[in-house]
CSV table of C-alpha atoms in Angstrom, one decimal:
chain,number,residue,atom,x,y,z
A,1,UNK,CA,58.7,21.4,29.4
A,2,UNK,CA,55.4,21.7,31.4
A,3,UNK,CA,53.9,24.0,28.9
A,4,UNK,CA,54.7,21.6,26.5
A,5,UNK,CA,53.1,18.6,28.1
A,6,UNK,CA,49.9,20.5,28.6
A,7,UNK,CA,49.6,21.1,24.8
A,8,UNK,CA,48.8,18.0,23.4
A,9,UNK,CA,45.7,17.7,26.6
A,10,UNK,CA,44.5,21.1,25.6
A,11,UNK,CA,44.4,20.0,21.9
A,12,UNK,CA,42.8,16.7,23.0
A,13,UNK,CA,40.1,18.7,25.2
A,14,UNK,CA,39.5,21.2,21.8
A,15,UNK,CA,39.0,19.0,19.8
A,16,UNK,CA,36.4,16.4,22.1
A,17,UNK,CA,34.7,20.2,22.5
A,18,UNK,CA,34.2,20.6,18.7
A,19,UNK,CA,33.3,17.3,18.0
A,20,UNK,CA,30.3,17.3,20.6
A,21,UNK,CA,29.3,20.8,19.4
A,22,UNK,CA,28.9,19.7,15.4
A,23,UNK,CA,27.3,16.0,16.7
A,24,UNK,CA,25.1,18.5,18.4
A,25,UNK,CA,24.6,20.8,16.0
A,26,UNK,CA,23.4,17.4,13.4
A,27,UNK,CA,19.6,17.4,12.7
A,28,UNK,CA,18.2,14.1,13.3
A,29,UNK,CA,16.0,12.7,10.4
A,30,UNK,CA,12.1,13.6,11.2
A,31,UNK,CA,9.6,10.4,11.4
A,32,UNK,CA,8.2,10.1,8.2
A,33,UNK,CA,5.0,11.9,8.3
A,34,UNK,CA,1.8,9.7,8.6
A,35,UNK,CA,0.1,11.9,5.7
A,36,UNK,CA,2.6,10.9,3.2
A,37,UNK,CA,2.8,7.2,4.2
A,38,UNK,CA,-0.6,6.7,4.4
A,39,UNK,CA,-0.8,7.6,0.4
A,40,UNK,CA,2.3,5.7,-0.6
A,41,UNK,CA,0.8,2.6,1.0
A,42,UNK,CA,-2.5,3.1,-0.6
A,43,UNK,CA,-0.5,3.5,-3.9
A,44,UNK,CA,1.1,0.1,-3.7
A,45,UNK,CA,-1.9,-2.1,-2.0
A,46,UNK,CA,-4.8,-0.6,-4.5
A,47,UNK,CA,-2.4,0.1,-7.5
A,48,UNK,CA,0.3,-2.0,-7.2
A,49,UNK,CA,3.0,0.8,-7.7
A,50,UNK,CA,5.8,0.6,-4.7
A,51,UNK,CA,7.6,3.5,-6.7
A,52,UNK,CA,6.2,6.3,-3.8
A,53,UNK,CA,7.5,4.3,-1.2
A,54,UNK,CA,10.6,4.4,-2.6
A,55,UNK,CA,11.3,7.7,-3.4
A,56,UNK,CA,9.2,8.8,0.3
A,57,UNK,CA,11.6,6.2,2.5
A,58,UNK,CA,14.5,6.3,0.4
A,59,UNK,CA,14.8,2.6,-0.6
A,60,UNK,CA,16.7,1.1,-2.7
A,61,UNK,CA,14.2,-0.8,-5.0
A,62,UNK,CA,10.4,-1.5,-4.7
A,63,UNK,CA,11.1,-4.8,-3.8
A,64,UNK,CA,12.6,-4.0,-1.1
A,65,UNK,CA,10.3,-1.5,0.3
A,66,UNK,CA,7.2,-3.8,-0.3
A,67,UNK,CA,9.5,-6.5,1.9
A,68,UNK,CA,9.2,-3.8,4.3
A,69,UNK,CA,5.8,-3.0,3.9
A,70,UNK,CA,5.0,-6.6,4.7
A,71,UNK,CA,4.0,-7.6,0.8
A,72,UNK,CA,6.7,-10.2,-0.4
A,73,UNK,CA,6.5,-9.5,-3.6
A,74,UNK,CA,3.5,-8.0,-5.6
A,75,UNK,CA,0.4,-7.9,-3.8
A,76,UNK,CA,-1.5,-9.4,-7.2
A,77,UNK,CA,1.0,-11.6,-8.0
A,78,UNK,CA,-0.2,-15.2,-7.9
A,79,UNK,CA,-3.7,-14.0,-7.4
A,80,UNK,CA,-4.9,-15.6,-10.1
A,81,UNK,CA,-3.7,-19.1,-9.2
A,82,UNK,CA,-5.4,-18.5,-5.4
A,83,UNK,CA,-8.9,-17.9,-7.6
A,84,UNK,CA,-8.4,-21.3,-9.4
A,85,UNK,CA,-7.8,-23.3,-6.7
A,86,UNK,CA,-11.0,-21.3,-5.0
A,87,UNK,CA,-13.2,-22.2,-7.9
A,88,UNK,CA,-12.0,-26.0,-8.1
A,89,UNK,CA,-12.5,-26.1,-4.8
A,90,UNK,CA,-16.2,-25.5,-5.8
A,91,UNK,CA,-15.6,-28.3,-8.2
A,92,UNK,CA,-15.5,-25.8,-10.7
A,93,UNK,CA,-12.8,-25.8,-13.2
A,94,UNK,CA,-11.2,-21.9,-14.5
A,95,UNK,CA,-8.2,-21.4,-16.8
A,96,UNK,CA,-5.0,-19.1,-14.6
A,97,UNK,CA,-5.6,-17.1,-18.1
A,98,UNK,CA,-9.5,-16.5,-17.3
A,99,UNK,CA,-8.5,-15.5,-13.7
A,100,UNK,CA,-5.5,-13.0,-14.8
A,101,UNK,CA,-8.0,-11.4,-17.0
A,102,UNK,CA,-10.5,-11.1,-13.6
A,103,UNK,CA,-7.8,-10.0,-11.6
A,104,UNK,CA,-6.5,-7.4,-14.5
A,105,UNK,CA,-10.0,-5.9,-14.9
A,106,UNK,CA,-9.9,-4.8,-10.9
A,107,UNK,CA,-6.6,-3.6,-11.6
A,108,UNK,CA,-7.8,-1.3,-14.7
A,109,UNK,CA,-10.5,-0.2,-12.6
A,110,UNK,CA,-8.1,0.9,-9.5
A,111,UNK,CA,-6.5,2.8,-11.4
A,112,UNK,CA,-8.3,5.8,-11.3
A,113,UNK,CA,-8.9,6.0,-7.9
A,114,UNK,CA,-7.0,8.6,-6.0
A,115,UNK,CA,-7.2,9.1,-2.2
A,116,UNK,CA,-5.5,11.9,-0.2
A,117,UNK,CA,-4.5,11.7,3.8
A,118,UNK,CA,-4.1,14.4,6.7
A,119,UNK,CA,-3.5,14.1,9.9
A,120,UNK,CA,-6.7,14.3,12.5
A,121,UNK,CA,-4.4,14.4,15.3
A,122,UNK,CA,-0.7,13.5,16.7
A,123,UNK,CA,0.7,13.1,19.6
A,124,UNK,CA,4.7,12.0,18.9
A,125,UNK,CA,5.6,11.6,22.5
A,126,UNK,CA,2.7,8.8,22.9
A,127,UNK,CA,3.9,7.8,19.4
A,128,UNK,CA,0.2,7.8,18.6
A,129,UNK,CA,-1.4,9.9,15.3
A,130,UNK,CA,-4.7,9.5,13.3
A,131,UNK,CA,-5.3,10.1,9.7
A,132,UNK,CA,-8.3,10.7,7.7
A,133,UNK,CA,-8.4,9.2,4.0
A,134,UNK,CA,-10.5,10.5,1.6
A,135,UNK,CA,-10.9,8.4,-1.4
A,136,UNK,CA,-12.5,8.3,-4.9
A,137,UNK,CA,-15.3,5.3,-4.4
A,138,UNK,CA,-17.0,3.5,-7.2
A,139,UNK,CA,-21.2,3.8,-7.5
A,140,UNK,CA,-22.3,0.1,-5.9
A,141,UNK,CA,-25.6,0.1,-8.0
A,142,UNK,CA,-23.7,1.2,-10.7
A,143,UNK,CA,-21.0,-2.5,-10.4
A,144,UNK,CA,-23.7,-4.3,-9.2
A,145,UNK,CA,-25.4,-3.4,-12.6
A,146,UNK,CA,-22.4,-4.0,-15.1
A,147,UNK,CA,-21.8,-7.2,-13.4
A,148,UNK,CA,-25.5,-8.8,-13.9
A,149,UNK,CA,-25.6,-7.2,-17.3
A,150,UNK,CA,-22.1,-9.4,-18.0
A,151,UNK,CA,-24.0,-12.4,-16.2
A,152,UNK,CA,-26.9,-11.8,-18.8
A,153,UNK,CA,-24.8,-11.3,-21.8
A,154,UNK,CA,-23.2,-14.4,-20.9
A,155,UNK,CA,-26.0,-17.2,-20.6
A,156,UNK,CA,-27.9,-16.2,-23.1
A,157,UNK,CA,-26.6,-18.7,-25.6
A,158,UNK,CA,-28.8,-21.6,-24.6
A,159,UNK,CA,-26.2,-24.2,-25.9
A,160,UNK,CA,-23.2,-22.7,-23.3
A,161,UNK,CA,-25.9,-23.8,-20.3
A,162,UNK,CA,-25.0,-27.2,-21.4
A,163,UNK,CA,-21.0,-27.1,-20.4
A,164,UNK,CA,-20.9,-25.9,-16.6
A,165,UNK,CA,-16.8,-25.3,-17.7
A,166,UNK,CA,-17.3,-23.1,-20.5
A,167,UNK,CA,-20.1,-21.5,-19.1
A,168,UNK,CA,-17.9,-20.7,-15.7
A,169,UNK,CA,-15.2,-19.1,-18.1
A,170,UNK,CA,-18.1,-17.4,-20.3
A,171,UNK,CA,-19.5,-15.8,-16.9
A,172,UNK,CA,-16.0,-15.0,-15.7
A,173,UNK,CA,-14.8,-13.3,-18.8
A,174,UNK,CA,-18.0,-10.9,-19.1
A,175,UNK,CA,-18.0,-10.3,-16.0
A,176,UNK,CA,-14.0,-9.0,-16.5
A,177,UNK,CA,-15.3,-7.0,-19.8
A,178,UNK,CA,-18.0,-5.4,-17.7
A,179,UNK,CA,-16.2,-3.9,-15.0
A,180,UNK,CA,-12.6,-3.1,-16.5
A,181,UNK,CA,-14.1,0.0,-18.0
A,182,UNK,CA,-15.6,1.3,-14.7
A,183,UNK,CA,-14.7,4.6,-13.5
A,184,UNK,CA,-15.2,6.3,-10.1
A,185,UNK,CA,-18.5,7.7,-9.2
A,186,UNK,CA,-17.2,11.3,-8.6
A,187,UNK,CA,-18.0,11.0,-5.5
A,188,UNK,CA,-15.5,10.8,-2.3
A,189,UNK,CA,-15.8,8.8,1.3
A,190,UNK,CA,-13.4,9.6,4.4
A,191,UNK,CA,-12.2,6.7,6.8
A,192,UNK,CA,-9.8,7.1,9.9
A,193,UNK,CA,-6.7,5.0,10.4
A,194,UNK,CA,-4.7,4.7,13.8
A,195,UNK,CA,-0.8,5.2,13.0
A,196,UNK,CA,2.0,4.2,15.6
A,197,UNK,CA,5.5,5.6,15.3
A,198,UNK,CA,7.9,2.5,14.4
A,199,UNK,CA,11.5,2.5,13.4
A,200,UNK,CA,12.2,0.9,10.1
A,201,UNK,CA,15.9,0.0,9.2
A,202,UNK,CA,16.1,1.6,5.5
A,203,UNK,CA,19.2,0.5,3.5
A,204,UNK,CA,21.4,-0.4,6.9
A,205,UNK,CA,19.8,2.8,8.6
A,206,UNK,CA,17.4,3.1,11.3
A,207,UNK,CA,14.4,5.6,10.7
A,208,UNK,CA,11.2,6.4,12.2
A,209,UNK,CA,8.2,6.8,10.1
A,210,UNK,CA,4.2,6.4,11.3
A,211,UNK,CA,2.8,3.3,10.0
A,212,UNK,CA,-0.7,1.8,10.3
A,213,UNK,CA,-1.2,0.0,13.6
A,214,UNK,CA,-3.0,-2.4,11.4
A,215,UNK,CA,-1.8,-2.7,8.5
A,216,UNK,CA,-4.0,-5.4,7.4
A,217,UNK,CA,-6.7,-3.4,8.7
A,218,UNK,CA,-5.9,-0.3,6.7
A,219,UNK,CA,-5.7,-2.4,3.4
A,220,UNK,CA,-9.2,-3.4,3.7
A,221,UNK,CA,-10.8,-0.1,4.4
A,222,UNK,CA,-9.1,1.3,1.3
A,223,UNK,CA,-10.4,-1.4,-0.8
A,224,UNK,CA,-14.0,-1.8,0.4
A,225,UNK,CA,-14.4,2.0,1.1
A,226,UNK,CA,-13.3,2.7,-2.9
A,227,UNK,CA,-16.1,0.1,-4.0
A,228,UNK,CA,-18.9,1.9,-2.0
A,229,UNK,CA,-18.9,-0.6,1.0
């Protein structure tokens, strides 16, 4: 009878012993590595293309990774109603369809712009890393010409000086025309970013993936160090 009684403990204390050794022997998800999030986010903030978020964090939708990301939505959506209200503001009147075309030509010439990432240096214990970007920039002289040959094109019909409207949506529209078709120089600029290591909850499950410190920040140096600034 005692042997028996000691049975169902020894089964008990076999089977807490093999359930702590496979817990230990599961692998814990790696952070996400700073490299590859670094040229995901630079896919959806210069490109608008969540799809490499996605697939790197293992979301369920683009949506839901730009909620994540901080960008409710598309980053270019409703752009063009922010320009109209910028320009009345000016007491200048623009069409949304004359500002969709503006915002489109940047959008055609982003495409073609690449940028790569490695890490400078990481220290996961400080949950501190660096990354250098390297990205394809655009020749300033180059958009600064295109855009004042648009301007020229644009004014000179002596009768469109008359209407300041139509001469706004003239301007506007060359200007669109004159940089859509603009391709990067060729040649490449690096920038560092500082990356923290954050925990992201991914479809009900917590993560941890490096992120910009400043995210807002990062999205400016990618756009101003792709057009030469």
């Amino acid at each position: 009878m005692k042997r028996m009684r000691r049975t169902p403990a020894l089964l008990l204390a076999m089977l807490m012993m093999v359930s702590l050794m496979l817990t230990g022997c599961q692998k814990k998800d790696p952070p996400v590595a700073a490299d590859q999030v670094a040229v995901a986010l630079f896919e959806m903030i210069l490109k608008d293309n969540a799809s490499s978020a996605v697939e790197l964090f293992g979301y369920a939708s683009e949506d839901e990774a730009r909620k994540d990301m901080g960008l409710d939505g598309s980053l270019y959506e409703g752009l063009a109603d922010e320009m109209v209200s910028q320009f009345k503001a000016m007491q200048l009147n623009v069409t949304t369809e004359d500002a969709q075309a503006f915002v489109d030509a940047f959008m055609s010439m982003f495409k073609n712009v690449n940028m790569t990432a490695a890490v400078k240096s990481s220290d996961e214990k400080a949950g501190t890393a660096v990354v250098t970007c390297t990205i394809d920039t655009f020749d300033a002289n180059a958009m600064t010409d295109a855009i004042t040959e648009a301007m020229t094109s644009a004014i000179s019909d002596p009768a469109i000086l008359e209407d300041e409207d139509a001469l706004t949506s003239a301007i506007l529209n060359a200007v669109s025309s004159g940089i859509a078709n603009l391709t990067p120089s060729g040649e490449t600029a690096d920038f560092d970013v500082d990356f923290e290591l954050q925990t992201l909850s991914v479809n009900g499950k917590d993560r941890e993936a490096w992120l910009p410190k400043d995210a807002e920040q990062f999205g400016n140096l990618i756009s101003t160090t792709a057009m030469g600034g």
